[in-house]
Coordinates of C-alpha atoms in Angstrom, one line a residue:
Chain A
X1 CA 16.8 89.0 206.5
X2 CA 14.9 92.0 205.6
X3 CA 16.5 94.0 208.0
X4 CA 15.8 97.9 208.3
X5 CA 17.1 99.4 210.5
X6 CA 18.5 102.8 210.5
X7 CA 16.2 103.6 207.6
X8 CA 13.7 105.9 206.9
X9 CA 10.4 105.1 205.4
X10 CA 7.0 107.5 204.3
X11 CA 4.3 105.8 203.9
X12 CA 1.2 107.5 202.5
X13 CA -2.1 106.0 203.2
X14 CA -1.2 105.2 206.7
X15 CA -4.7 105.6 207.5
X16 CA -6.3 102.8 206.2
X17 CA -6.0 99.2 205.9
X18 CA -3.0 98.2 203.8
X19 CA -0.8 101.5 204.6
X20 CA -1.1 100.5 208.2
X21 CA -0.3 97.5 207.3
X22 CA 2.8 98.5 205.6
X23 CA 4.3 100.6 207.8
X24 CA 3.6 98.2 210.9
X25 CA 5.8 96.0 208.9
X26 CA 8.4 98.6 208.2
X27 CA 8.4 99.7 211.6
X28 CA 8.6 95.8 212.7
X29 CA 11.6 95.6 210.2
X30 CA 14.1 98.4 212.5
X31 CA 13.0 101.0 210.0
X32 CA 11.5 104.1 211.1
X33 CA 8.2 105.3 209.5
X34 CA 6.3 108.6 208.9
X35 CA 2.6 107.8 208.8
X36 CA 1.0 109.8 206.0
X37 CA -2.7 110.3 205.3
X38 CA -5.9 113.1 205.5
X39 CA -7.3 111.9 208.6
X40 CA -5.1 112.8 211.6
X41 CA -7.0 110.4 213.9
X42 CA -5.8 106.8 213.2
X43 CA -2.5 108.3 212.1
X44 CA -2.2 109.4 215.9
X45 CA -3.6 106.4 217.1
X46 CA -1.2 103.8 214.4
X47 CA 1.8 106.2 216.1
X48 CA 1.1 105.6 219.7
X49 CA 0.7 101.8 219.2
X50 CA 4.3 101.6 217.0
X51 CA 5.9 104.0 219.7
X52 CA 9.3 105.2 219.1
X53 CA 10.0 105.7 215.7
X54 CA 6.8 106.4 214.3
X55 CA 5.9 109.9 213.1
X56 CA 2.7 111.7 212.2
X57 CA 2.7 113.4 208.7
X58 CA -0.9 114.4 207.7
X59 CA -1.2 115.3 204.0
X60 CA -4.0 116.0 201.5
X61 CA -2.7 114.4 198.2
X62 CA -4.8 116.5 195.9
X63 CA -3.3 119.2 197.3
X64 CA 0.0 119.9 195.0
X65 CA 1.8 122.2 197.3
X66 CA 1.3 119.9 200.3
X67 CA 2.2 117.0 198.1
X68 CA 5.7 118.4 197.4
X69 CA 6.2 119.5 200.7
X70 CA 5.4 115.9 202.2
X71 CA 8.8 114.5 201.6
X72 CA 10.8 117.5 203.1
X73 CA 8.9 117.1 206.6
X74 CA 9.1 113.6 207.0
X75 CA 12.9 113.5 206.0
X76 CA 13.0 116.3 209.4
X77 CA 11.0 114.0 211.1
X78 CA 12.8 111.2 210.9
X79 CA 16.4 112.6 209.6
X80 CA 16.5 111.7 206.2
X81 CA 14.4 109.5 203.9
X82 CA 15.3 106.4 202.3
X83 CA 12.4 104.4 201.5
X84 CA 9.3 106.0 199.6
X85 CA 5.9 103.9 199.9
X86 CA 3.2 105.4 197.6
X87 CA 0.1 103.7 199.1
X88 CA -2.5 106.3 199.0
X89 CA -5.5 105.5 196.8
X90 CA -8.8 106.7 195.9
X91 CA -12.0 104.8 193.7
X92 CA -14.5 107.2 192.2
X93 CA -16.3 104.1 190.6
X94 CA -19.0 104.6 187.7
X95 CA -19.6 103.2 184.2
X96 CA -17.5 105.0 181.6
X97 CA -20.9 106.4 179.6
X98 CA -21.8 108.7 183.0
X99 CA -18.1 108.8 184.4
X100 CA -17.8 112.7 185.3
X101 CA -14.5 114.4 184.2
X102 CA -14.1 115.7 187.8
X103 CA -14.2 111.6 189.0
X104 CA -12.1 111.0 185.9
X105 CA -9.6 114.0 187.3
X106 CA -9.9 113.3 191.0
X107 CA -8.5 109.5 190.8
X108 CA -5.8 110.5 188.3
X109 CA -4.4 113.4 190.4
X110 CA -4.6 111.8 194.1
X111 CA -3.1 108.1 192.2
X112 CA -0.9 108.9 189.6
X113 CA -0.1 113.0 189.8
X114 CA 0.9 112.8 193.4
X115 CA 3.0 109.4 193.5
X116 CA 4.9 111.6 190.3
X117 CA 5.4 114.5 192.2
X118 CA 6.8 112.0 195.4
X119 CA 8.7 110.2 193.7
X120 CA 10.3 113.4 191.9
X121 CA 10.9 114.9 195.2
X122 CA 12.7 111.8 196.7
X123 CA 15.3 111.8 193.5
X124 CA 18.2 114.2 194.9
X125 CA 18.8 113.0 199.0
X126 CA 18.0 109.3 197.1
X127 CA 21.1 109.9 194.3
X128 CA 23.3 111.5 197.0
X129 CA 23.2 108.4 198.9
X130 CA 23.5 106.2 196.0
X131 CA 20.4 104.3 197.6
X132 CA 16.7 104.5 197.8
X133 CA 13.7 102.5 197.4
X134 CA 10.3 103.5 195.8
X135 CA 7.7 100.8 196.2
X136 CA 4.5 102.2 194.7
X137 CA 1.3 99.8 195.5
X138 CA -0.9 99.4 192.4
X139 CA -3.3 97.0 191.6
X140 CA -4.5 93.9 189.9
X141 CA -7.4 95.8 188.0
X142 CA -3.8 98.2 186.4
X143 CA -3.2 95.1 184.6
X144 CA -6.5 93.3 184.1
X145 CA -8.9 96.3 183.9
X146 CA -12.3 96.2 185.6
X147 CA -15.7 97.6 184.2
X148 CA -16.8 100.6 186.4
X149 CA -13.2 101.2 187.1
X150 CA -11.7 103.0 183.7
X151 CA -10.1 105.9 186.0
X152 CA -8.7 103.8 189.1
X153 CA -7.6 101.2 186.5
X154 CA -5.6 103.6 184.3
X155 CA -4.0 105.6 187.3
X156 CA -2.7 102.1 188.6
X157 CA -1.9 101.3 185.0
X158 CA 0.2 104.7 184.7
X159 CA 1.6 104.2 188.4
X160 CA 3.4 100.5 186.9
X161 CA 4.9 102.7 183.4
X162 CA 5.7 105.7 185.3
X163 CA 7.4 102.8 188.3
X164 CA 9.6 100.9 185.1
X165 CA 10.7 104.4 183.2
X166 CA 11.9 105.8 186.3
X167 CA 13.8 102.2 187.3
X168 CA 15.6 102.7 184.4
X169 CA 16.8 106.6 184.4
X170 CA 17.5 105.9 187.7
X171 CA 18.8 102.2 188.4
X172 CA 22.8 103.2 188.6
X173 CA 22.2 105.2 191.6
X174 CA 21.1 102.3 194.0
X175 CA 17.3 103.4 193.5
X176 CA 14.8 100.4 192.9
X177 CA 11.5 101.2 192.3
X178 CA 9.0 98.4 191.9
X179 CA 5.3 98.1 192.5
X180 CA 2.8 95.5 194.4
X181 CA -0.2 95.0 193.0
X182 CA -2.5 93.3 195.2
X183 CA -6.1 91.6 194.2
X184 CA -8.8 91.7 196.2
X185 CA -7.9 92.4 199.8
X186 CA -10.2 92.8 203.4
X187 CA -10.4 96.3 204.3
X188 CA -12.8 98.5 204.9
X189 CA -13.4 99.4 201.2
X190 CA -13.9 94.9 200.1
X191 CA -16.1 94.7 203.4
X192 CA -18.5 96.9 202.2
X193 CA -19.2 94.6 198.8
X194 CA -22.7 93.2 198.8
X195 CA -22.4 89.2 199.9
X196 CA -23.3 87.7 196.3
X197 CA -20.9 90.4 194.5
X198 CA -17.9 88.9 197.3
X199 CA -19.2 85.0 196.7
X200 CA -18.7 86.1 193.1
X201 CA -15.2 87.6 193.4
X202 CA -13.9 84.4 195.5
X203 CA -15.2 81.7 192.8
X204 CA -12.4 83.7 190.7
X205 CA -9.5 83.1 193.1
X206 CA -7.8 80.1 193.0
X207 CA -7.0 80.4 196.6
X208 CA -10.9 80.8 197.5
X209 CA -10.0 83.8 200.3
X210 CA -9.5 87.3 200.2
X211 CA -5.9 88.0 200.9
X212 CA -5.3 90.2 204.8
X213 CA -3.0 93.5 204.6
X214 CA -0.1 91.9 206.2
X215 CA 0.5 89.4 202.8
X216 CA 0.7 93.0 200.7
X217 CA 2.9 94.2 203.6
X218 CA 5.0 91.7 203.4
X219 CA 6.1 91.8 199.6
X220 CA 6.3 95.6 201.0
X221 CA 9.1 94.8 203.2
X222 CA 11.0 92.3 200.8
X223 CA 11.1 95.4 198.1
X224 CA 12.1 98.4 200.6
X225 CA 14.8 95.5 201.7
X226 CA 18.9 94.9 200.8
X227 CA 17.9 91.6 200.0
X228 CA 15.9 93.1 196.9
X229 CA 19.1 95.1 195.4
X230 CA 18.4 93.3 192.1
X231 CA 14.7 93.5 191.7
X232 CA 13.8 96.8 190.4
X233 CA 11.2 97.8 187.2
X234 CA 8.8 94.6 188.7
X235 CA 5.6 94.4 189.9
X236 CA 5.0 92.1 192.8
X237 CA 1.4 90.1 192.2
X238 CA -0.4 89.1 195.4
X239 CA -3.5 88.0 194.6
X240 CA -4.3 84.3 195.4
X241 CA -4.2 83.3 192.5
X242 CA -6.9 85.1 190.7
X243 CA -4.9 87.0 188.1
X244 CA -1.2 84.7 187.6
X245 CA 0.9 87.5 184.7
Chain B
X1 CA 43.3 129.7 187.3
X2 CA 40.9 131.0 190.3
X3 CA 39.6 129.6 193.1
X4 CA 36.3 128.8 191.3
X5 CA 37.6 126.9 188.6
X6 CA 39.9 124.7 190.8
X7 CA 36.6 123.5 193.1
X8 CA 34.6 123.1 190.0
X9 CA 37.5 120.7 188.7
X10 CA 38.3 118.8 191.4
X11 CA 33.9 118.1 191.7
X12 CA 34.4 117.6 187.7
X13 CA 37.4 114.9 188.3
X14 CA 35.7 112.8 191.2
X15 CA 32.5 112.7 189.9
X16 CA 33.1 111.5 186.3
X17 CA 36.3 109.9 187.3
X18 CA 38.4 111.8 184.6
X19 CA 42.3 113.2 184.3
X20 CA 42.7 116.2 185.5
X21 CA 44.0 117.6 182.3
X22 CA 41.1 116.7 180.0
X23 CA 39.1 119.3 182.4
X24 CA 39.9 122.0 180.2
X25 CA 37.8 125.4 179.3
X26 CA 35.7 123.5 176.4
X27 CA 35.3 120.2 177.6
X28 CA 31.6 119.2 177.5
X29 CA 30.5 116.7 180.5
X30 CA 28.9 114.7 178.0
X31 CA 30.9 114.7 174.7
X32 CA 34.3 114.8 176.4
X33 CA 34.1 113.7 179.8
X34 CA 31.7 110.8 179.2
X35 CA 28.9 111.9 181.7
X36 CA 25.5 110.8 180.9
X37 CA 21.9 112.7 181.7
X38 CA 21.7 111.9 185.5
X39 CA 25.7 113.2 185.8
X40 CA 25.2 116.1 184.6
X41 CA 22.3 117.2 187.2
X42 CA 24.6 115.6 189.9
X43 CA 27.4 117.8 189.2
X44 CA 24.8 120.7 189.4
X45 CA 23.8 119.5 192.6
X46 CA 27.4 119.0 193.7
X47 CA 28.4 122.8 192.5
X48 CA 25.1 123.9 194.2
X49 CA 26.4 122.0 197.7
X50 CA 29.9 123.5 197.2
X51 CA 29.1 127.0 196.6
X52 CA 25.7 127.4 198.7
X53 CA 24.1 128.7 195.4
X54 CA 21.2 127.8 194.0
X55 CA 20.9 127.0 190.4
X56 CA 17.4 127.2 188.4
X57 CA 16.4 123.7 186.0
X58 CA 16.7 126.3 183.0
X59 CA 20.0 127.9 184.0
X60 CA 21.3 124.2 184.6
X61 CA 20.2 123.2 181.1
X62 CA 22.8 125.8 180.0
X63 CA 25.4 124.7 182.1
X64 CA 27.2 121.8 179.1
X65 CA 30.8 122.2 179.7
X66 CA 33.3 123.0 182.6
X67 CA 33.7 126.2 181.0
X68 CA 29.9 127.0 181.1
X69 CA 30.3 126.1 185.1
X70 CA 32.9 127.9 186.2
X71 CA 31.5 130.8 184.2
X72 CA 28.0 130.5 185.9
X73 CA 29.0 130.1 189.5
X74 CA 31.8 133.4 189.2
X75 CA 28.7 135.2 188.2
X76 CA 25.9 133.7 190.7
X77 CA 28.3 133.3 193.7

């Protein structure tokens, strides 16, 4: 089951704690992965621990012309691309009355402008092959909102329209596209919480935990799979519980 | 008919699965030959492949019929 090998897989967000996450399971899976992110450093480092198959392609996401070009060198890195993981995220958090048009602007561009101009540029080797798989990872707070969060929570609220439109133009070809949207999960970005906002967050999951990267890898995996041929347009919820759509 | 138009045809035919002979001058990929949005920039990208050209996202906007193909890629090529 859930066998990839001989495919191709970007990942962006490599650097941190889900998108490694994601393309260790990819990787685990027989699929080769090019590890995408600003910070060269753990990229290196998440390459020499996957070994063979694993590729370093750095890339600043609020950079447009890098952001287009992303997809062309990790298809010649790997020799073709068939699996498309839009990971990368960013949070400029602040209440909406002093929310800044430049944090408004920088969340929207780096979540929702450069997962549009990925996806865009995956479309033509994806329809020659008559396959493809675009698995873009949202977020619980894209469907339930979250006060201090009106930019992150309408980019990941875009990310799920822009991820069902383009299902549909785009479903007779072979492409799915679906998203994940996890709850809360421990990384870097939960651990710093202060310890009565995180008692707070867990009294809300039914589950009582904080879910670990590898349970939003794994719904990952399923999606970029041939077992998921029929689920396209969806959005995976893994979230213990706390949010059940 | 030249060269052009016979290569343009036989990417017209296997793509949309049509008869030969309804490939004629006027036939539109969508009104006559059944092709839908997506076909329509596959068979750009399929003439693009076959002649080594390139072809603009306004010039392909142009390109409706066989006729309008064969006409565009005599002139390009």
């Amino acid at each position: 089951m859930f066998d990839l090998k001989g495919k191709n897989a970007l990942v962006t967000g490599a650097s941190g704690g889900i998108g490694g996450e994601i393309a260790r399971a990819l990787h685990a899976q027989g699929a080769q992965v090019a590890l995408s992110g600003t910070r060269v450093e753990p990229l290196e480092k998440l390459a020499a621990e996957l070994g063979a198959g694993a590729f370093v392609t750095p890339c600043n996401l609020s950079d447009v012309d890098a952001v287009k070009a992303l997809p062309g060198q990790a298809s010649e890195a790997m020799g073709g691309l068939d699996i498309l993981v839009n990971n990368a995220g960013i949070t400029r958090d602040n209440i909406f009355m002093r929310m800044s048009d430049d944090e408004w602007q920088s969340v929207i561009d780096v979540n929702l402008t450069s997962t549009m101009h990925l996806m865009k540029a995956v479309m033509r080797p994806m329809m020659k092959a008559r396959w493809g798989r675009i698995i873009n990872i949202t977020s619980i707070v894209g469907v339930t909102g979250n006060a201090g969060q009106v930019n992150y929570a309408a980019s990941k609220a875009g990310m799920i329209g822009m991820t069902k439109s383009y299902a549909q133009e785009i479903a007779s070809r072979g492409i799915t596209a679906n998203c994940v949207a996890p709850g809360f999960i421990e990384t870097a970005m939960t651990a710093e919480l202060p310890e009565n906002v995180q008692t707070g967050i867990l009294a809300g999951i039914p589950q009582g935990r904080m879910g670990t990267p590898s349970e939003i890898a794994a719904a990952v995996a399923f999606l970029a799979s041939n077992e998921a041929s029929y689920v396209t347009g969806q959005t995976i919820h893994v979230n213990g519980g706390m949010a059940m759509i | 008919m030249s060269d052009i138009a016979d290569r343009v045809k036989k990417i017209v035919v296997e793509h949309l699965s049509v008869d030969e002979d309804k490939v004629v001058e006027g036939a539109s990929f969508i009104d006559d030959l059944g092709a839908d949005s997506l076909d329509t920039v596959e068979l750009v990208m399929a003439f693009e492949e076959e002649f080594g050209i390139e072809i603009p996202d306004d010039a392909a906007e142009t390109i409706q019929s066989f006729g309008d193909a064969v006409k565009f890629i005599t002139e390009a090529a």
